[in-house]
């Protein structure tokens, strides 16, 4: 056998896997071939999206001590390469899996990298028969971690049977379990919205519940509390990720009756949740092991409301705090009182957006994050949806509006004489025409893309959300006439709207399509198929901004959700340029002279009441709306009717580039810049195009380097330039050449009568290829499947058509001649 002629796959099967098995690794539960790490970044091209195959990562082998407890990575190359050729890849994959052992092989032996330096040498070459056993690597791993036998037993506890975790979930779960087993009492996990925080929490809880973590309690008899601040978070958790706990799990709520679900016909069904609180006596059943609760349901201003005090302070062994950036981050909040009462329990904070201000700090309470998985990383890995941004600046927001002297609003209130700008809109001033313009732009977008794309419109407050529901209903009167739930208002004061929330987030339910909201849907709403996020709210908080953007980041490729759009009327997407947008959480602490270098624990100001904007905006759930008293006889808002018009001042589409950054310059300028990086001159571009054996391959290469050809074609089409070849598209935009359509190029080639040397069938095929190029472009005629579609299927089989040229080589030669003729016709002089 000539080993150097074997493929990489053959080397794996014939040499590497047998060496692993001989060392004691089990094929079924310890050796995982082609182990997926990254699915590949989703790249948006105009109105379509595809995965960038260059960013897909799969380890040739991932080795596990037990299921979901990884130990090592093996990267294999062909025998013609050196034995350590795959080491850099192996190291990268090992870092993703959070393991210290990396192996590279070419079938002749292994290079073994041990980051624990157990032998004093980080890398060594070993033979095929010297691969270490699972027990040997686990022994080294445990020694490296410094684990006592009790900690090791907890770290070995199996996962619950469920879906296979992704690499970052493995790391988050394993690090947390290991840290708690080693005695850490406060743990912070930061994971972007849509990356499976609740599933991660479930596995952490399950493993600790079933482990020897508390030697004084038997397996499965530990007491655990899961705290959240929204009913929907608790209910979704109980019926979804935590369902395997059924029987041992109950909800701490004196009033709950179950989860209401409303079908498309308006029929209500209830999925009962097991409750731990007697509705009449308010007494808690303490026989359960896992409790889920809202903070608000177990605490209050009077002692009778503090249900949590029915438990002894040492009742719970573990408390998991979901969305811990909210109330529990503030030291004097009622929610923090619960955590302080159960201070002996180990406590885990989960959040996508850690809150770090001068007064409120997650890291001050929970410590630095034990693991962080960011939105940026999720998009890069292909586990979160990328986005494009459409920014619409309205004239009154951008340039301001000043009332005429003595002008009154609709209700006769004298409007204060000053200039009102964007931040005032819907806070101090309501322009009814503005609502109409916003609703019209939203509707325009949906009509141009998908009228049934799930859409969340974030409004300033409940009053604004109600007006936007009406404006959108009017803008979509053709649908709303027969489907009143096409647009719904989902806010805290609206029980009918809230009853539709489950239907909005259910991928199988068509209605509602558009939800107008204020704060209620900014966090904890698992809207998997949401394709449009509309920002018509002043967003000053980076935490709130991240939460809102997170409503669109979930991927559902099976349902056509591969990316989402942000339609921004408030320039809120300026936050993308803020270094804090996706950076690590940093605590803000400014010690003065004589202060300790470590942050003290000052009393934080009380959190605003439910529905009150911390920045002093109108209360979003104020039942009196714009006329609630503000300390004077003046209303909180002036309402101006149709006498004041509103128009779009400027509109721009922004995309994520190949590096995941939002493009801020115009698409044409961005294209020029990117082509200038790749080609020094027009001559070099023309030469590269001529030399490319397959034009589709060069187009794909340029797209991977950030040239957004489809998006550029869409932008030019809006100005009347359609049916351009990518070649002409780039010539026109980057080099200021006059555009020639595909049909013009095809027609010029036909007039030259270049293919007289071929027989009648071959000439007919070439004519059809030119027509196909004119209709669909170069990529279609270069496809191997081109002969499987009309009109070629009517001419004969693919093999017959190729034989008409004398064989495949002759056909490819004819195709190359055709392409050369296409692109020399009308080409600018070199």
GROMACS .gro file of C-alpha atoms in nm, residues 509-785:
model
  277
  509UNK     CA    1  -4.893   2.993   1.434
  510UNK     CA    2  -4.943   3.241   1.149
  511UNK     CA    3  -5.099   3.515   1.363
  512UNK     CA    4  -5.016   3.756   1.514
  513UNK     CA    5  -4.762   3.878   1.259
  514UNK     CA    6  -4.681   4.222   1.401
  515UNK     CA    7  -4.653   4.293   1.774
  516UNK     CA    8  -4.626   4.647   1.907
  517UNK     CA    9  -4.472   4.667   2.251
  518UNK     CA   10  -4.281   4.887   2.490
  519UNK     CA   11  -4.077   4.694   2.747
  520UNK     CA   12  -4.262   4.365   2.787
  521UNK     CA   13  -4.102   4.186   2.490
  522UNK     CA   14  -3.751   4.324   2.531
  523UNK     CA   15  -3.627   4.020   2.723
  524UNK     CA   16  -3.709   3.654   2.773
  525UNK     CA   17  -3.934   3.621   2.468
  526UNK     CA   18  -3.821   3.329   2.254
  527UNK     CA   19  -3.943   3.459   1.918
  528UNK     CA   20  -3.751   3.213   1.703
  529UNK     CA   21  -3.889   3.326   1.368
  530UNK     CA   22  -3.882   3.703   1.427
  531UNK     CA   23  -3.737   3.853   1.107
  532UNK     CA   24  -3.793   4.225   1.164
  533UNK     CA   25  -3.705   4.435   1.469
  534UNK     CA   26  -3.837   4.792   1.449
  535UNK     CA   27  -3.674   5.049   1.678
  536UNK     CA   28  -3.891   5.353   1.744
  537UNK     CA   29  -3.780   5.394   2.102
  538UNK     CA   30  -3.514   5.611   2.262
  539UNK     CA   31  -3.267   5.351   2.387
  540UNK     CA   32  -3.005   5.491   2.620
  541UNK     CA   33  -2.917   5.166   2.795
  542UNK     CA   34  -2.668   4.930   2.630
  543UNK     CA   35  -2.823   4.647   2.832
  544UNK     CA   36  -3.169   4.719   2.690
  545UNK     CA   37  -3.027   4.758   2.338
  546UNK     CA   38  -2.860   4.416   2.352
  547UNK     CA   39  -3.176   4.257   2.487
  548UNK     CA   40  -3.390   4.406   2.211
  549UNK     CA   41  -3.149   4.303   1.935
  550UNK     CA   42  -3.148   3.956   2.089
  551UNK     CA   43  -3.514   3.911   1.994
  552UNK     CA   44  -3.403   3.858   1.633
  553UNK     CA   45  -3.084   3.659   1.671
  554UNK     CA   46  -3.228   3.308   1.683
  555UNK     CA   47  -3.167   3.092   1.376
  556UNK     CA   48  -3.439   2.865   1.231
  557UNK     CA   49  -3.306   2.759   0.893
  558UNK     CA   50  -3.573   2.490   0.867
  559UNK     CA   51  -3.836   2.766   0.873
  560UNK     CA   52  -3.649   3.007   0.647
  561UNK     CA   53  -3.511   3.227   0.926
  562UNK     CA   54  -3.142   3.275   0.844
  563UNK     CA   55  -3.105   3.648   0.914
  564UNK     CA   56  -3.307   3.942   1.034
  565UNK     CA   57  -3.347   4.311   0.966
  566UNK     CA   58  -3.336   4.603   1.207
  567UNK     CA   59  -3.550   4.895   1.090
  568UNK     CA   60  -3.424   5.190   1.293
  569UNK     CA   61  -3.613   5.519   1.320
  570UNK     CA   62  -3.424   5.646   1.626
  571UNK     CA   63  -3.055   5.603   1.535
  572UNK     CA   64  -3.045   5.347   1.813
  573UNK     CA   65  -2.811   5.136   1.600
  574UNK     CA   66  -2.539   5.391   1.672
  575UNK     CA   67  -2.490   5.159   1.969
  576UNK     CA   68  -2.323   4.910   1.734
  577UNK     CA   69  -2.026   5.149   1.718
  578UNK     CA   70  -2.000   5.161   2.098
  579UNK     CA   71  -1.702   4.956   2.224
  580UNK     CA   72  -1.931   4.827   2.499
  581UNK     CA   73  -2.169   4.669   2.250
  582UNK     CA   74  -2.007   4.327   2.254
  583UNK     CA   75  -1.713   4.370   2.485
  584UNK     CA   76  -1.644   4.189   2.806
  585UNK     CA   77  -1.838   4.310   3.110
  586UNK     CA   78  -1.630   4.571   3.291
  587UNK     CA   79  -1.715   4.695   3.636
  588UNK     CA   80  -1.719   5.074   3.678
  589UNK     CA   81  -1.562   5.182   4.003
  590UNK     CA   82  -1.391   5.516   4.067
  591UNK     CA   83  -1.201   5.510   4.397
  592UNK     CA   84  -1.129   5.846   4.554
  593UNK     CA   85  -0.835   5.936   4.775
  594UNK     CA   86  -0.825   5.697   5.069
  595UNK     CA   87  -1.080   5.455   4.919
  596UNK     CA   88  -0.995   5.082   4.897
  597UNK     CA   89  -0.884   4.957   4.557
  598UNK     CA   90  -1.145   4.680   4.572
  599UNK     CA   91  -1.501   4.801   4.513
  600UNK     CA   92  -1.693   4.848   4.836
  601UNK     CA   93  -2.064   4.777   4.868
  602UNK     CA   94  -2.238   5.116   4.870
  603UNK     CA   95  -2.613   5.140   4.903
  604UNK     CA   96  -2.757   5.159   4.552
  605UNK     CA   97  -3.048   5.393   4.482
  606UNK     CA   98  -3.386   5.223   4.474
  607UNK     CA   99  -3.491   5.085   4.139
  608UNK     CA  100  -3.774   5.272   3.968
  609UNK     CA  101  -4.120   5.131   4.008
  610UNK     CA  102  -4.252   4.887   3.749
  611UNK     CA  103  -4.311   5.071   3.424
  612UNK     CA  104  -4.107   5.381   3.510
  613UNK     CA  105  -3.823   5.472   3.278
  614UNK     CA  106  -3.504   5.534   3.484
  615UNK     CA  107  -3.421   5.827   3.255
  616UNK     CA  108  -3.740   6.005   3.358
  617UNK     CA  109  -3.948   5.916   3.054
  618UNK     CA  110  -4.326   5.881   3.079
  619UNK     CA  111  -4.423   5.563   3.261
  620UNK     CA  112  -4.477   5.302   2.987
  621UNK     CA  113  -4.766   5.138   3.170
  622UNK     CA  114  -4.922   5.456   3.309
  623UNK     CA  115  -5.300   5.397   3.289
  624UNK     CA  116  -5.363   5.767   3.234
  625UNK     CA  117  -5.132   5.775   2.933
  626UNK     CA  118  -5.017   6.118   2.818
  627UNK     CA  119  -5.246   6.304   3.058
  628UNK     CA  120  -5.114   6.171   3.388
  629UNK     CA  121  -5.027   6.462   3.615
  630UNK     CA  122  -4.666   6.565   3.601
  631UNK     CA  123  -4.662   6.804   3.895
  632UNK     CA  124  -4.809   7.092   3.693
  633UNK     CA  125  -5.124   7.155   3.494
  634UNK     CA  126  -4.938   7.066   3.174
  635UNK     CA  127  -4.981   6.723   3.010
  636UNK     CA  128  -4.685   6.490   2.982
  637UNK     CA  129  -4.718   6.497   2.604
  638UNK     CA  130  -4.851   6.737   2.345
  639UNK     CA  131  -5.056   6.564   2.076
  640UNK     CA  132  -5.046   6.726   1.733
  641UNK     CA  133  -5.272   6.603   1.456
  642UNK     CA  134  -5.242   6.608   1.079
  643UNK     CA  135  -5.165   6.980   1.058
  644UNK     CA  136  -4.792   6.892   1.094
  645UNK     CA  137  -4.659   6.666   0.821
  646UNK     CA  138  -4.369   6.422   0.862
  647UNK     CA  139  -4.147   6.289   0.584
  648UNK     CA  140  -3.844   6.065   0.539
  649UNK     CA  141  -3.529   6.277   0.533
  650UNK     CA  142  -3.277   6.000   0.464
  651UNK     CA  143  -3.271   5.622   0.429
  652UNK     CA  144  -2.977   5.387   0.417
  653UNK     CA  145  -2.928   5.009   0.426
  654UNK     CA  146  -2.629   4.879   0.621
  655UNK     CA  147  -2.488   4.528   0.612
  656UNK     CA  148  -2.250   4.315   0.815
  657UNK     CA  149  -1.922   4.273   0.629
  658UNK     CA  150  -1.706   3.962   0.609
  659UNK     CA  151  -1.549   4.048   0.945
  660UNK     CA  152  -1.886   4.089   1.118
  661UNK     CA  153  -1.867   4.469   1.137
  662UNK     CA  154  -2.151   4.695   1.029
  663UNK     CA  155  -2.071   4.881   0.707
  664UNK     CA  156  -2.112   5.252   0.772
  665UNK     CA  157  -2.009   5.393   0.434
  666UNK     CA  158  -2.224   5.365   0.123
  667UNK     CA  159  -2.237   5.024  -0.042
  668UNK     CA  160  -2.077   5.165  -0.359
  669UNK     CA  161  -1.787   5.320  -0.166
  670UNK     CA  162  -1.746   4.999   0.032
  671UNK     CA  163  -1.727   4.799  -0.293
  672UNK     CA  164  -1.464   5.032  -0.439
  673UNK     CA  165  -1.255   5.006  -0.123
  674UNK     CA  166  -1.273   4.626  -0.115
  675UNK     CA  167  -1.184   4.585  -0.483
  676UNK     CA  168  -0.895   4.829  -0.442
  677UNK     CA  169  -0.759   4.601  -0.168
  678UNK     CA  170  -0.778   4.301  -0.403
  679UNK     CA  171  -0.677   4.461  -0.734
  680UNK     CA  172  -0.426   4.742  -0.785
  681UNK     CA  173  -0.588   4.860  -1.107
  682UNK     CA  174  -0.863   4.804  -1.360
  683UNK     CA  175  -0.612   4.611  -1.573
  684UNK     CA  176  -0.545   4.371  -1.285
  685UNK     CA  177  -0.918   4.316  -1.230
  686UNK     CA  178  -0.971   4.245  -1.602
  687UNK     CA  179  -0.675   4.006  -1.608
  688UNK     CA  180  -0.804   3.818  -1.301
  689UNK     CA  181  -1.146   3.785  -1.461
  690UNK     CA  182  -0.998   3.661  -1.788
  691UNK     CA  183  -0.769   3.412  -1.612
  692UNK     CA  184  -1.042   3.267  -1.390
  693UNK     CA  185  -1.119   2.919  -1.517
  694UNK     CA  186  -1.463   2.944  -1.356
  695UNK     CA  187  -1.606   3.293  -1.313
  696UNK     CA  188  -1.842   3.164  -1.042
  697UNK     CA  189  -1.541   3.068  -0.829
  698UNK     CA  190  -1.395   3.419  -0.856
  699UNK     CA  191  -1.735   3.570  -0.771
  700UNK     CA  192  -1.756   3.346  -0.463
  701UNK     CA  193  -1.403   3.444  -0.360
  702UNK     CA  194  -1.486   3.814  -0.389
  703UNK     CA  195  -1.805   3.766  -0.185
  704UNK     CA  196  -1.608   3.590   0.090
  705UNK     CA  197  -1.372   3.888   0.094
  706UNK     CA  198  -1.664   4.121   0.158
  707UNK     CA  199  -1.783   4.232  -0.188
  708UNK     CA  200  -2.162   4.220  -0.147
  709UNK     CA  201  -2.260   4.156  -0.508
  710UNK     CA  202  -2.626   4.065  -0.450
  711UNK     CA  203  -2.682   4.362  -0.220
  712UNK     CA  204  -2.514   4.589  -0.475
  713UNK     CA  205  -2.736   4.451  -0.753
  714UNK     CA  206  -3.042   4.517  -0.538
  715UNK     CA  207  -2.933   4.877  -0.475
  716UNK     CA  208  -2.864   4.944  -0.844
  717UNK     CA  209  -3.194   4.782  -0.943
  718UNK     CA  210  -3.376   5.043  -0.735
  719UNK     CA  211  -3.226   5.308  -0.965
  720UNK     CA  212  -3.325   5.119  -1.282
  721UNK     CA  213  -3.005   4.927  -1.356
  722UNK     CA  214  -3.110   4.561  -1.379
  723UNK     CA  215  -2.989   4.235  -1.534
  724UNK     CA  216  -2.621   4.319  -1.495
  725UNK     CA  217  -2.354   4.052  -1.482
  726UNK     CA  218  -2.137   4.074  -1.165
  727UNK     CA  219  -1.856   4.166  -1.404
  728UNK     CA  220  -2.044   4.473  -1.531
  729UNK     CA  221  -2.179   4.551  -1.186
  730UNK     CA  222  -1.824   4.581  -1.050
  731UNK     CA  223  -1.692   4.761  -1.357
  732UNK     CA  224  -1.967   5.022  -1.326
  733UNK     CA  225  -1.946   5.076  -0.950
  734UNK     CA  226  -1.573   5.043  -0.888
  735UNK     CA  227  -1.428   5.166  -1.216
  736UNK     CA  228  -1.702   5.399  -1.348
  737UNK     CA  229  -1.755   5.200  -1.670
  738UNK     CA  230  -2.087   5.219  -1.858
  739UNK     CA  231  -2.303   4.916  -1.770
  740UNK     CA  232  -2.387   4.651  -2.028
  741UNK     CA  233  -2.673   4.412  -1.957
  742UNK     CA  234  -2.636   4.035  -1.986
  743UNK     CA  235  -2.880   4.031  -2.275
  744UNK     CA  236  -2.671   4.288  -2.465
  745UNK     CA  237  -2.356   4.081  -2.415
  746UNK     CA  238  -2.529   3.760  -2.528
  747UNK     CA  239  -2.676   3.935  -2.835
  748UNK     CA  240  -2.335   4.070  -2.942
  749UNK     CA  241  -2.179   3.724  -2.922
  750UNK     CA  242  -2.461   3.573  -3.130
  751UNK     CA  243  -2.409   3.835  -3.402
  752UNK     CA  244  -2.041   3.740  -3.434
  753UNK     CA  245  -2.132   3.386  -3.545
  754UNK     CA  246  -1.828   3.235  -3.365
  755UNK     CA  247  -1.928   2.868  -3.353
  756UNK     CA  248  -1.944   2.761  -3.717
  757UNK     CA  249  -1.691   2.481  -3.656
  758UNK     CA  250  -1.942   2.289  -3.441
  759UNK     CA  251  -2.220   2.061  -3.559
  760UNK     CA  252  -2.589   2.162  -3.549
  761UNK     CA  253  -2.661   2.011  -3.204
  762UNK     CA  254  -2.356   2.172  -3.041
  763UNK     CA  255  -2.442   2.512  -3.199
  764UNK     CA  256  -2.796   2.478  -3.067
  765UNK     CA  257  -2.658   2.405  -2.719
  766UNK     CA  258  -2.429   2.711  -2.731
  767UNK     CA  259  -2.719   2.933  -2.843
  768UNK     CA  260  -2.926   2.801  -2.552
  769UNK     CA  261  -2.637   2.865  -2.312
  770UNK     CA  262  -2.624   3.226  -2.430
  771UNK     CA  263  -2.998   3.262  -2.371
  772UNK     CA  264  -2.962   3.105  -2.028
  773UNK     CA  265  -2.678   3.347  -1.949
  774UNK     CA  266  -2.897   3.640  -2.057
  775UNK     CA  267  -3.175   3.525  -1.824
  776UNK     CA  268  -2.986   3.394  -1.520
  777UNK     CA  269  -2.616   3.479  -1.540
  778UNK     CA  270  -2.275   3.317  -1.557
  779UNK     CA  271  -2.312   3.097  -1.249
  780UNK     CA  272  -2.600   2.906  -1.408
  781UNK     CA  273  -2.421   2.816  -1.732
  782UNK     CA  274  -2.109   2.708  -1.541
  783UNK     CA  275  -2.311   2.473  -1.323
  784UNK     CA  276  -2.268   2.099  -1.368
  785UNK     CA  277  -2.647   2.070  -1.354
   0.00000   0.00000   0.00000
